[in-house]
Structures are given as structure tokens and as C-alpha cells.
Amino acid sequence: MSDLHPVKRALLSVSDKTGLVELGQALAGRGVELLSTGGTAKALREAGLEVKDVAEITGFPEMMDGRVKTLHPMVHGGLLALRDNDDHVAAMKEHGIGGIDLLVVNLYPFEATVAKGADYDTCIENIDIGGPAMIRAAAKNHDFVTTIVDVEDYDALLAELDAQDGATTYAFRQKQAQIAYARTAAYDTAVSTWMAGALGEATPRRRSFTGTFKQVMRYGENSHQSAAFYTDGTGRPGVATATQHQGKELSYNNINDTDAAFELVAEFDPAEGPAVAIIKHANPCGVARGETLIEAYRNAFDCDRTSAFGGIVALNQPLDEETAKAIVEIFTEVVIAPGASDAAKAVFAAKKNLRLLTTDGLPDVKAPITTYRQVAGGMLVQDKDTGYVGMDDLKVVTKKAPTDEQMADLLFAWKVAKHVKSNAIVYVKDKATVGVGAGQMSRLDSALIAAKKAERMAEAMELPQPLTIGSAVASDAFFPFADGLMEAAAAGATCVIQPGGSMRDDEVIAAADEAGIAMVFTGMRHFRH
């Protein structure tokens, strides 16, 4: 078998007509015979190109509203025939089957149809059948056939033909075959995932996962690990869809932390005022609201100035110049916001390594999303934690009820605790975190660490007392014993929000009453691992 195989005959059938005419002209200019179907043939003819309809070679017209047009031996024989197999060559000659050396196909826009919210029947009609069949056939026979499924590869194809005097190399065909099979796999995944949802099937027998390559990382979580970034096609506002305005390429950890920051700050409706979240190692080290963005940033920063160094800053409103000036006072890795003023961008321009990302909006924190986590030999699949607790969902369980101001801080703390690694304890005062305890094996230790951090910040800021005095505290899960609650009380907390549900709830409630603390139960847990 020769490594090079000339391209003399091509079949083009595309839904996305971007670059089609230019490709057709380039192929025709190289003496390639063009075969095509339907709208693709029409577009090529309108450009003055000579095209043969597939119907001419099959002897059958397109039928059944276009459902049947390329599913024919004259097409698939031309794609699948082994040119160095005497029996295959004889069969081609006997049945008048011409070889097809190049297949250019992109598929019906099923994913886009679903994204538009089309009804069931419309989605079904946008499932491509002939396209995937041809792609799989051509890709299987990559010894002889070149398969192109992405518009972005048209230029690479033409460059290959130029470099190889009208032929393609085996390496090129093999690479394109892999791309082709990945495309049909992703397409089938989109169809099966949509259909499972349409049927209300939460646990289908088989589940597929797919992504589209975006970038290679310099390394993964650590320097000895390789990594890459793939998008999932959902278009959810965030790090995967953001525009990067400056700074070096995002790292694996940057992407992970930026995602955590933006998902957290999205909990706070911008219509209710500015909010800022500062993240380090996927945990918040400061979250606050304010009358202005700069006030929210300053208050978030004052929760833990030490940890904020080298952190990620997320805003729920477009970045302004004043806030940008405050952010650049310390080293910050990434800033992400739903927009930024030109003046703010100019401030950041002097910090070449600072990455600024902007999005078209905030992610919908209540939208149903499926999340995945790999374990040895399997995959854990669950709904994203979109749990929401409002004022009416809370149950006051102590003799003392929270005031309106305390209730506002409790709900603020609860939103933040949802995004802190378990065991999580969050102290909040005046809609700003003043102490965060994250990721400890003991809830008591999280309470201790958060309080200790607040004490250190009070010393650094030369405050008369820690800001945990008079604060509200949130626990992501119930207090199994009263000790964690009493540690919060010792730190100065005056009210508590927690799920409840412990076998010792009565003991914890009694301890709260004795300490004069108001406590509410949510009935909902927010473990995060």
C-alpha cells in the first residue's frame, strides 16, 4: 500500500455551508470531480461549479423528505472499497461503482436544535442518519479515503493537497479519521443524552460523555501531570465561554478556581447589589456585598487578606475602574466578571500577568445540570447542587428568633457555605464573610480555624475585637455535638443556620438556648467534596 493516495473524486454534503464554495472551487481547480446532495449541490452550482448529484450515480432520487439519499451501495461501496483488494476492485467494476477519495460532511445541527428548545418531533427530524453512516464508512477506510467533518480543517486539507501534489498522506487520513469518529461519538452522545432527558430517564443503561478540545495545559494540577481543557457545548457563562482580554494562558488550577469563584458569586443577584468573591484553592477566602463594587471588594478582601494574595476575584457586575485599581494593589491571578469598562481594562493593562476574563452574563445557579466525577473503574453522576433556601423555608428552633438583620446575614452565610469544602463553617457580619473554615475532618476544627483567622485579621487591621463578635454562622451540615456550636458562640456568633437532622438536635438546641443564640434549621445539607 502506498502512503500517498490521490484525491480525484470528492463527495460534499454539509449542513454548515461556511467555506463550502471556496473549498469546492479549490478542489475543482485541482481537477477533483465533485459529487453532492441537495442544498450543498445547489450552493456549489450557484457558484458556477460543475457538480454531479448523488441521485445520478445511485439511480434513485432523494426521497422521504430527504431521509434517504446517500444510503446506497453506489455511495458506500465507493467509500468502503479497498483499492488494493482484487475482489473489491472486481466488485466495483462489475457494479459500476466509482471510488470516492474524499468525503466532506458536517451533520444536521441537532445540538443547536435542542439548545433552541425545539419540540420533540423537530429534534427527531434533526437527527442525521446518512451523514454519520458515510463518515464512519470513510473513516474506517482511511487507508484510501480522506474524511473531513469540521470546517476548521478545510485549510489543512488544501495545504495537504498542495504539499502532496493532489494526494494525502496516510498520517493525515488517519488523523482525520480519528477526528471523524470523535465527531460521530459526540453527536450520538448528544442524541442519547437528549432522549434520556426527554423520556425522564435519570439512570439510562449507558451514558456517554463528550467534550470539544479548547487548549493544552502546560501541566495539570501538579507539574508532573499532563492536562487539557475541553468545553461541553452547553454555553453556560463561565470560564469555558469567557473572553480573555490579557495575561498568559490559564492553567489547570486557574480554570478550576475561576469556575468555583464565578459559580459562587452568581448566587448573588446583581439586581440586589454588587457582590465579590475571592477564591483560593477552590475555597472562598472572602465574599461580600456592598453599595458599590469597590466596597464589596474591600469587604471581601478584609476577611482574609493573607489568603487573597494570588487568588481569583469574581464579580457579579461589570468591573469598573475604581475596583480595578483596588484589585491591582496586590497580586491577583485572575479576575472574572460579566463585562468590564474600557477604563478598567486600561488599569489592568499595566499588569501583564493578570488575566481578565469577561462573560455575557452570570450562570443560572438554579438551572438543572448533571455533574460527573471519576472514581476507579467508574463514574459518579449526580445533579448539580442547585438547592435554594429562602426565608420561608427556615424553621426557628430556639427560644430566641433571629432579627431581620441577622436573618439576612444567615441567608448570606448559607449561600457561601454551599461553596466551601466540607466540613464548612462560615461567619458573616453585615453581608460579608469574616471567617471561613474549610475542608476539615471535624466540624469543631472548622469552627476553630475560622474564628482564629478572624482574630488574626483583627490584629492585622488593628481592630478592637474580631469581627466574629455579633456575627451569624453557617454550617453546611448538622452539628453532631454541641461542641462546634459552642465554639461558634465563643467566637462571638449570635445566630446560627444549619440543616438540622442530627440524633442530638435536642442537645444542640438546648445548648443554643443556654448561650442565648438564635438558631434556624434549613432541612437541606450542602456537603461539598
Coordinates of C-alpha atoms in Angstrom, one line a residue:
M1 CA 0.0 0.0 0.0
S2 CA 1.3 3.4 -1.0
D3 CA 1.3 6.0 1.8
L4 CA 0.0 8.6 -0.7
H5 CA -3.5 8.4 -2.2
P6 CA -4.6 10.9 -4.8
V7 CA -7.9 12.7 -4.4
K8 CA -9.7 12.5 -7.7
R9 CA -13.4 12.3 -6.6
A10 CA -15.0 14.0 -3.7
L11 CA -18.4 13.8 -2.1
L12 CA -19.5 17.0 -0.3
S13 CA -22.7 17.1 1.8
V14 CA -22.8 19.7 4.5
S15 CA -25.3 21.4 6.8
D16 CA -23.0 24.2 7.7
K17 CA -22.2 25.9 4.4
T18 CA -19.3 28.1 5.8
G19 CA -16.4 27.9 3.5
L20 CA -18.2 25.5 1.2
V21 CA -17.9 27.5 -2.1
E22 CA -14.2 28.3 -1.5
L23 CA -13.5 24.6 -0.8
G24 CA -15.4 23.5 -3.9
Q25 CA -13.6 26.0 -6.0
A26 CA -10.2 24.9 -4.7
L27 CA -11.0 21.2 -5.3
A28 CA -12.3 21.8 -8.8
G29 CA -9.3 23.9 -9.5
R30 CA -7.2 20.8 -8.7
G31 CA -9.2 18.7 -11.1
V32 CA -11.3 16.9 -8.5
E33 CA -14.7 15.6 -9.6
L34 CA -17.4 16.9 -7.2
L35 CA -20.4 14.8 -6.1
S36 CA -23.0 16.4 -3.8
T37 CA -26.6 16.4 -2.5
G38 CA -29.5 18.8 -2.0
G39 CA -28.7 22.2 -0.7
T40 CA -24.9 21.6 -0.9
A41 CA -25.1 20.9 -4.6
K42 CA -27.3 23.9 -5.1
A43 CA -24.8 26.2 -3.4
L44 CA -21.9 24.9 -5.5
R45 CA -23.8 25.2 -8.8
E46 CA -24.8 28.8 -7.9
A47 CA -21.1 29.5 -7.6
G48 CA -20.6 28.2 -11.1
L49 CA -19.1 24.8 -10.3
E50 CA -19.9 21.6 -12.1
V51 CA -21.4 19.1 -9.7
K52 CA -22.9 15.7 -10.1
D53 CA -25.9 14.8 -7.9
V54 CA -25.6 11.7 -5.8
A55 CA -29.0 10.7 -7.3
E56 CA -27.3 10.5 -10.7
I57 CA -24.9 7.8 -9.5
T58 CA -27.4 5.9 -7.3
G59 CA -30.2 5.9 -9.8
F60 CA -32.6 6.9 -7.0
P61 CA -33.9 10.4 -6.2
E62 CA -33.8 11.8 -2.7
M63 CA -37.0 10.6 -1.1
M64 CA -39.0 10.6 2.2
D65 CA -38.3 14.3 2.8
G66 CA -34.5 13.8 2.3
R67 CA -34.3 10.9 4.8
V68 CA -33.0 8.6 2.1
K69 CA -30.4 9.9 -0.3
T70 CA -26.9 8.5 0.3
L71 CA -27.7 5.2 1.9
H72 CA -26.9 3.2 -1.2
P73 CA -24.1 0.8 -2.4
M74 CA -23.0 3.2 -5.1
V75 CA -22.1 5.6 -2.3
H76 CA -20.9 3.3 0.4
G77 CA -19.2 0.9 -2.0
G78 CA -17.2 3.9 -3.2
L79 CA -16.3 4.8 0.3
L80 CA -15.5 1.3 1.7
A81 CA -13.9 -0.4 -1.2
L82 CA -10.2 -1.4 -0.6
R83 CA -8.4 -0.3 -3.7
D84 CA -5.6 -2.9 -3.2
N85 CA -8.1 -5.8 -2.9
D86 CA -8.7 -7.6 -6.2
D87 CA -12.1 -8.8 -5.1
H88 CA -13.2 -5.3 -4.1
V89 CA -11.9 -3.8 -7.3
A90 CA -13.7 -6.5 -9.3
A91 CA -16.9 -5.8 -7.5
M92 CA -16.6 -2.1 -8.2
K93 CA -16.1 -2.8 -11.9
E94 CA -18.9 -5.3 -12.1
H95 CA -21.4 -2.9 -10.5
G96 CA -20.1 0.4 -11.9
I97 CA -19.1 1.8 -8.5
G98 CA -16.7 4.7 -8.7
G99 CA -14.2 5.2 -5.8
I100 CA -14.7 8.2 -3.5
D101 CA -11.4 9.6 -2.3
L102 CA -12.6 12.5 -0.2
L103 CA -15.7 12.8 2.0
V104 CA -16.6 16.3 3.4
V105 CA -19.6 16.1 5.7
N106 CA -20.9 18.0 8.6
L107 CA -24.1 16.9 10.3
Y108 CA -27.6 18.2 10.8
P109 CA -27.5 20.8 13.6
F110 CA -29.0 18.5 16.3
E111 CA -27.3 20.1 19.2
A112 CA -28.3 23.6 18.1
T113 CA -31.8 22.5 17.6
V114 CA -32.0 21.1 21.1
A115 CA -30.4 24.3 22.5
K116 CA -33.2 26.4 20.9
G117 CA -35.7 24.4 22.9
A118 CA -37.3 22.8 19.8
D119 CA -40.1 20.3 20.4
Y120 CA -39.6 16.5 20.3
D121 CA -40.6 15.9 16.7
T122 CA -38.4 18.7 15.4
C123 CA -35.4 17.3 17.4
I124 CA -36.0 13.9 15.9
E125 CA -36.1 15.2 12.4
N126 CA -32.7 16.9 13.0
I127 CA -31.0 13.6 13.8
D128 CA -28.7 12.9 10.9
I129 CA -28.6 9.3 9.6
G130 CA -26.8 9.3 6.2
G131 CA -24.1 11.7 7.4
P132 CA -22.8 9.6 10.3
A133 CA -23.1 6.4 8.2
M134 CA -20.9 7.9 5.4
I135 CA -18.4 9.4 8.0
R136 CA -18.0 6.0 9.7
A137 CA -17.5 4.2 6.4
A138 CA -15.0 6.7 5.0
A139 CA -13.1 6.9 8.3
K140 CA -12.9 3.1 8.5
N141 CA -11.3 3.0 5.1
H142 CA -8.7 5.7 5.9
D143 CA -6.1 3.6 4.0
F144 CA -7.6 5.2 0.9
V145 CA -10.2 7.8 1.9
T146 CA -9.8 11.2 3.5
T147 CA -12.7 12.3 5.8
I148 CA -13.3 15.9 6.8
V149 CA -16.0 16.8 9.3
D150 CA -15.0 20.2 10.6
V151 CA -14.9 23.5 8.6
E152 CA -11.8 24.4 10.5
D153 CA -9.9 21.6 8.7
Y154 CA -10.6 22.8 5.2
D155 CA -7.4 24.8 5.1
A156 CA -5.4 21.9 6.4
L157 CA -6.8 19.7 3.7
L158 CA -5.9 22.1 0.9
A159 CA -2.5 22.6 2.3
E160 CA -2.0 18.8 2.4
L161 CA -3.1 18.5 -1.2
D162 CA -0.7 21.2 -2.3
A163 CA 2.2 19.7 -0.4
Q164 CA 1.5 16.2 -1.8
D165 CA 0.7 17.1 -5.4
G166 CA -3.0 16.4 -5.1
A167 CA -2.7 13.5 -2.7
T168 CA -3.0 12.9 1.0
T169 CA -0.6 11.0 3.3
Y170 CA -1.7 8.1 5.5
A171 CA -0.8 10.1 8.6
F172 CA -3.2 12.9 7.5
R173 CA -6.0 10.5 6.7
Q174 CA -5.5 8.6 9.9
K175 CA -5.7 11.8 12.0
Q176 CA -8.8 13.0 10.2
A177 CA -10.4 9.5 10.7
Q178 CA -9.9 9.9 14.5
I179 CA -11.5 13.4 14.4
A180 CA -14.4 11.9 12.4
Y181 CA -15.1 9.1 14.8
A182 CA -14.9 11.6 17.7
R183 CA -17.5 13.7 16.0
T184 CA -19.9 10.9 15.4
A185 CA -19.4 9.8 19.0
A186 CA -20.1 13.3 20.3
Y187 CA -23.2 13.5 18.0
D188 CA -24.6 10.2 19.2
T189 CA -23.9 11.3 22.8
A190 CA -25.9 14.5 22.3
V191 CA -28.8 12.5 20.8
S192 CA -28.8 9.8 23.6
T193 CA -28.4 12.3 26.4
W194 CA -31.3 14.5 25.0
M195 CA -33.5 11.4 24.5
A196 CA -32.9 10.2 28.1
G197 CA -33.9 13.6 29.3
A198 CA -37.0 13.7 27.0
L199 CA -38.0 10.3 28.5
G200 CA -37.3 11.4 32.0
E201 CA -34.8 8.6 32.3
A202 CA -32.4 9.6 35.1
T203 CA -30.3 6.5 35.0
P204 CA -30.0 5.3 31.4
R205 CA -28.3 1.9 30.9
R206 CA -25.5 3.5 29.1
R207 CA -24.3 7.1 29.5
S208 CA -21.8 8.9 27.2
F209 CA -19.6 11.9 27.9
T210 CA -18.1 14.2 25.3
G211 CA -16.2 17.4 25.0
T212 CA -14.6 19.7 22.4
F213 CA -10.9 20.4 22.8
K214 CA -10.1 24.0 23.7
Q215 CA -6.5 24.1 24.9
V216 CA -3.5 22.1 26.1
M217 CA -2.4 23.0 29.7
R218 CA 1.3 23.5 30.4
Y219 CA 0.6 20.9 33.1
G220 CA -2.2 19.7 35.3
E221 CA -2.8 20.1 39.0
N222 CA 0.9 19.5 39.5
S223 CA 3.9 19.9 37.2
H224 CA 4.3 16.2 36.6
Q225 CA 0.7 15.8 35.3
S226 CA -0.4 16.4 31.7
A227 CA -3.7 18.1 31.2
A228 CA -6.0 19.7 28.6
F229 CA -9.2 21.7 28.7
Y230 CA -12.4 20.7 26.9
T231 CA -15.7 22.5 26.6
D232 CA -19.1 20.7 26.9
G233 CA -21.1 22.7 24.4
T234 CA -23.7 23.9 26.9
G235 CA -22.6 27.6 26.6
R236 CA -23.0 28.2 30.3
P237 CA -21.5 31.6 31.2
G238 CA -18.2 31.0 32.9
V239 CA -14.5 30.2 32.4
A240 CA -15.1 27.9 29.4
T241 CA -17.0 30.5 27.4
A242 CA -15.4 33.7 28.7
T243 CA -13.3 36.1 26.6
Q244 CA -9.7 36.5 27.9
H245 CA -8.5 40.1 27.4
Q246 CA -5.0 39.8 28.6
G247 CA -2.5 37.8 30.6
K248 CA -0.8 34.5 30.0
E249 CA -2.7 31.3 29.3
L250 CA -4.9 29.9 32.1
S251 CA -3.5 27.0 34.0
Y252 CA -5.4 23.9 35.2
N253 CA -5.7 25.3 38.7
N254 CA -6.6 28.8 37.4
I255 CA -9.6 27.3 35.5
N256 CA -10.7 25.2 38.4
D257 CA -10.5 28.1 40.8
T258 CA -12.1 30.6 38.4
D259 CA -15.0 28.3 37.9
A260 CA -15.5 28.0 41.7
A261 CA -15.4 31.8 42.1
F262 CA -17.8 32.6 39.3
E263 CA -20.3 29.9 40.3
L264 CA -20.2 31.3 43.9
V265 CA -20.7 35.0 43.0
A266 CA -23.6 34.1 40.8
E267 CA -25.5 33.2 43.9
F268 CA -25.9 36.9 44.5
D269 CA -28.4 38.6 42.2
P270 CA -26.8 41.7 40.6
A271 CA -30.2 43.4 40.7
E272 CA -29.9 43.3 44.5
G273 CA -26.5 45.0 44.5
P274 CA -22.8 44.3 43.9
A275 CA -21.1 41.2 45.2
V276 CA -17.5 40.0 45.1
A277 CA -15.9 36.6 45.8
I278 CA -12.2 35.9 46.3
I279 CA -11.2 32.2 45.9
K280 CA -8.0 30.3 46.8
H281 CA -7.7 26.6 46.1
A282 CA -11.4 26.4 45.1
N283 CA -12.5 27.7 48.5
P284 CA -13.7 31.2 49.3
C285 CA -11.4 33.3 51.4
G286 CA -13.7 36.3 51.2
V287 CA -17.2 37.1 49.9
A288 CA -19.2 40.3 50.4
R289 CA -21.9 42.5 49.2
G290 CA -21.6 46.3 49.1
E291 CA -23.2 49.5 48.0
T292 CA -20.6 49.6 45.3
L293 CA -18.3 47.1 43.7
I294 CA -15.2 48.6 45.4
E295 CA -16.9 48.4 48.8
A296 CA -17.9 44.7 48.1
Y297 CA -14.3 44.0 47.1
R298 CA -12.7 45.7 50.1
N299 CA -15.1 43.9 52.5
A300 CA -14.3 40.5 50.9
F301 CA -10.6 41.3 50.9
D302 CA -10.7 42.1 54.7
C303 CA -12.0 38.6 55.5
D304 CA -8.6 37.1 54.9
R305 CA -6.0 39.4 53.3
T306 CA -3.3 36.8 53.5
S307 CA -5.1 34.1 51.5
A308 CA -6.4 36.7 49.0
F309 CA -2.8 37.1 47.7
G310 CA -2.6 35.2 44.4
G311 CA -6.3 34.5 44.4
I312 CA -9.1 34.6 41.9
V313 CA -11.6 37.5 42.1
A314 CA -15.2 37.1 40.7
L315 CA -17.7 39.9 40.4
N316 CA -21.4 39.8 39.8
Q317 CA -21.4 43.1 37.9
P318 CA -19.2 44.6 35.2
L319 CA -15.8 45.6 36.5
D320 CA -15.3 49.4 36.9
E321 CA -12.1 51.5 37.0
E322 CA -12.2 52.2 40.8
T323 CA -12.5 48.5 41.7
A324 CA -9.8 47.5 39.1
K325 CA -7.4 49.9 40.8
A326 CA -8.1 48.3 44.2
I327 CA -7.6 44.8 42.8
V328 CA -4.2 45.5 41.4
E329 CA -2.9 46.7 44.8
I330 CA -2.0 43.0 45.4
F331 CA -1.0 40.1 43.2
T332 CA -4.1 38.5 41.7
E333 CA -4.1 35.6 39.3
V334 CA -7.5 36.0 37.5
V335 CA -10.4 38.4 37.5
I336 CA -13.8 37.3 36.0
A337 CA -16.8 39.5 35.6
P338 CA -19.9 39.9 33.3
G339 CA -18.1 42.7 31.5
A340 CA -15.5 45.4 32.1
S341 CA -15.3 49.1 31.3
D342 CA -12.6 50.3 29.0
A343 CA -11.1 52.3 31.9
A344 CA -10.9 49.1 34.0
K345 CA -9.2 47.3 31.1
A346 CA -6.7 50.1 30.9
V347 CA -5.8 49.7 34.6
F348 CA -5.2 46.0 34.2
A349 CA -3.1 46.6 31.0
A350 CA -0.2 47.6 33.2
K351 CA -0.3 44.2 34.9
K352 CA 0.7 41.9 32.1
N353 CA 0.4 38.6 34.0
L354 CA -3.1 39.4 35.4
R355 CA -5.8 37.6 33.4
L356 CA -9.0 39.4 32.8
L357 CA -12.0 37.3 31.7
T358 CA -15.4 38.7 30.8
T359 CA -18.6 36.8 30.1
D360 CA -22.0 37.7 28.6
G361 CA -23.7 37.2 31.9
L362 CA -23.9 35.1 35.1
P363 CA -24.6 31.4 35.2
D364 CA -28.1 30.4 36.3
V365 CA -27.5 28.8 39.7
K366 CA -30.9 27.1 39.7
A367 CA -30.6 25.6 36.2
P368 CA -30.5 21.7 36.3
I369 CA -27.0 20.4 35.4
T370 CA -25.5 17.0 35.6
T371 CA -22.1 16.7 37.1
Y372 CA -19.6 13.8 36.9
R373 CA -16.7 12.6 39.0
Q374 CA -14.4 9.7 38.0
V375 CA -13.6 7.0 40.5
A376 CA -11.5 3.9 40.0
G377 CA -13.4 1.8 37.5
G378 CA -16.4 4.0 37.2
M379 CA -18.1 7.4 37.2
L380 CA -20.3 9.1 39.8
V381 CA -23.1 11.1 38.2
Q382 CA -25.4 13.5 40.1
D383 CA -27.4 16.6 39.8
K384 CA -25.5 19.8 40.5
D385 CA -26.3 21.2 43.9
T386 CA -28.8 23.8 43.0
G387 CA -30.6 23.7 46.4
Y388 CA -32.0 27.0 47.4
V389 CA -33.3 28.1 50.8
G390 CA -35.3 31.3 51.3
M391 CA -36.8 33.0 54.3
D392 CA -40.0 30.9 54.2
D393 CA -38.0 27.7 54.2
L394 CA -36.3 28.3 57.6
K395 CA -37.5 26.9 60.8
V396 CA -36.7 28.7 64.0
V397 CA -35.8 26.0 66.6
T398 CA -34.6 28.1 69.6
K399 CA -36.4 30.3 72.1
K400 CA -34.8 33.4 70.5
A401 CA -35.7 34.2 66.9
P402 CA -33.2 36.0 64.6
T403 CA -33.8 39.6 63.9
D404 CA -34.3 40.7 60.3
E405 CA -30.7 41.8 60.1
Q406 CA -29.5 38.5 61.5
M407 CA -31.7 36.6 59.1
A408 CA -30.2 38.5 56.1
D409 CA -26.7 37.5 57.3
L410 CA -27.7 33.9 57.9
L411 CA -29.0 33.5 54.4
F412 CA -25.8 35.2 53.0
A413 CA -23.7 32.8 55.1
W414 CA -25.7 29.8 53.9
K415 CA -25.1 30.7 50.2
V416 CA -21.4 30.9 50.8
A417 CA -21.3 27.7 52.9
K418 CA -22.7 25.9 49.8
H419 CA -19.4 26.6 48.0
V420 CA -17.0 25.8 50.8
K421 CA -15.4 22.3 51.0
S422 CA -16.8 20.2 53.9
N423 CA -16.7 20.4 56.8
A424 CA -17.6 24.1 56.3
I425 CA -18.2 26.8 58.8
V426 CA -18.8 30.4 57.7
Y427 CA -19.0 33.5 59.9
V428 CA -20.8 36.5 58.3
K429 CA -21.4 40.1 59.5
D430 CA -23.1 42.8 57.6
K431 CA -23.2 40.7 54.4
A432 CA -19.5 40.0 54.4
T433 CA -17.6 36.9 55.5
V434 CA -15.4 37.5 58.5
G435 CA -14.2 33.9 58.9
V436 CA -14.2 30.8 56.8
G437 CA -13.3 27.3 58.0
A438 CA -13.0 24.8 55.1
G439 CA -12.2 21.2 54.4
Q440 CA -11.6 19.9 57.9
M441 CA -12.4 16.3 59.0
S442 CA -14.0 17.8 62.2
R443 CA -16.7 20.5 62.2
L444 CA -15.3 21.7 65.5
D445 CA -11.9 22.3 63.8
S446 CA -13.5 24.2 61.0
A447 CA -15.2 26.5 63.6
L448 CA -11.9 26.9 65.4
I449 CA -9.9 27.7 62.3
A450 CA -12.5 30.3 61.0
A451 CA -12.5 32.0 64.4
K452 CA -8.7 32.0 64.6
K453 CA -8.4 33.6 61.1
A454 CA -10.8 36.3 62.2
E455 CA -8.7 37.0 65.3
R456 CA -5.6 37.3 63.1
M457 CA -7.3 39.7 60.7
A458 CA -8.5 41.8 63.6
E459 CA -4.9 42.1 64.8
A460 CA -3.6 42.9 61.3
M461 CA -6.3 45.6 60.8
E462 CA -5.8 46.9 64.4
L463 CA -9.5 46.4 65.3
P464 CA -10.6 46.4 68.9
Q465 CA -12.1 42.9 68.5
P466 CA -12.6 40.2 65.9
L467 CA -15.5 40.7 63.5
T468 CA -16.9 37.4 64.5
I469 CA -18.3 39.2 67.6
G470 CA -22.0 39.6 66.8
S471 CA -21.8 37.5 63.6
A472 CA -24.0 34.9 62.0
V473 CA -22.6 31.5 61.4
A474 CA -23.5 28.8 58.8
S475 CA -22.7 25.1 59.0
D476 CA -23.0 23.1 55.7
A477 CA -24.2 20.1 57.7
F478 CA -25.7 19.5 61.1
F479 CA -23.7 19.8 64.3
P480 CA -23.4 16.2 65.5
F481 CA -22.5 17.5 69.0
A482 CA -22.9 20.8 70.7
D483 CA -19.1 21.5 70.8
G484 CA -19.0 23.0 67.3
L485 CA -21.9 25.3 68.1
M486 CA -20.3 26.4 71.4
E487 CA -17.1 27.2 69.7
A488 CA -19.0 29.5 67.3
A489 CA -20.7 31.1 70.4
A490 CA -17.3 31.5 72.0
A491 CA -16.1 33.3 68.8
G492 CA -19.0 35.8 69.3
A493 CA -21.7 34.4 66.9
T494 CA -25.2 35.3 68.0
C495 CA -27.2 33.3 65.4
V496 CA -26.7 30.0 63.6
I497 CA -28.1 28.4 60.4
Q498 CA -27.7 24.7 59.9
P499 CA -29.6 21.8 58.3
G500 CA -30.6 20.0 61.5
G501 CA -31.3 16.3 61.4
S502 CA -28.8 15.1 64.0
M503 CA -29.7 12.5 66.6
R504 CA -28.6 15.1 69.1
D505 CA -30.5 18.0 67.7
D506 CA -32.2 18.5 71.1
E507 CA -28.9 18.8 72.9
V508 CA -27.6 21.3 70.3
I509 CA -30.8 23.4 70.6
A510 CA -30.6 23.3 74.4
A511 CA -27.0 24.5 74.2
A512 CA -28.0 27.3 71.9
D513 CA -30.8 28.4 74.2
E514 CA -28.4 28.4 77.2
A515 CA -26.0 30.5 75.2
G516 CA -28.7 32.9 74.1
I517 CA -28.2 32.1 70.5
A518 CA -30.9 32.2 67.8
M519 CA -30.8 29.1 65.5
V520 CA -32.7 28.1 62.4
F521 CA -32.8 24.8 60.5
T522 CA -32.9 24.6 56.7
G523 CA -33.7 21.0 56.3
M524 CA -31.1 20.9 53.5
R525 CA -27.5 19.9 53.6
H526 CA -24.7 21.3 51.4
F527 CA -21.8 18.8 51.6
R528 CA -19.1 19.6 49.1
H529 CA -16.1 17.3 48.5

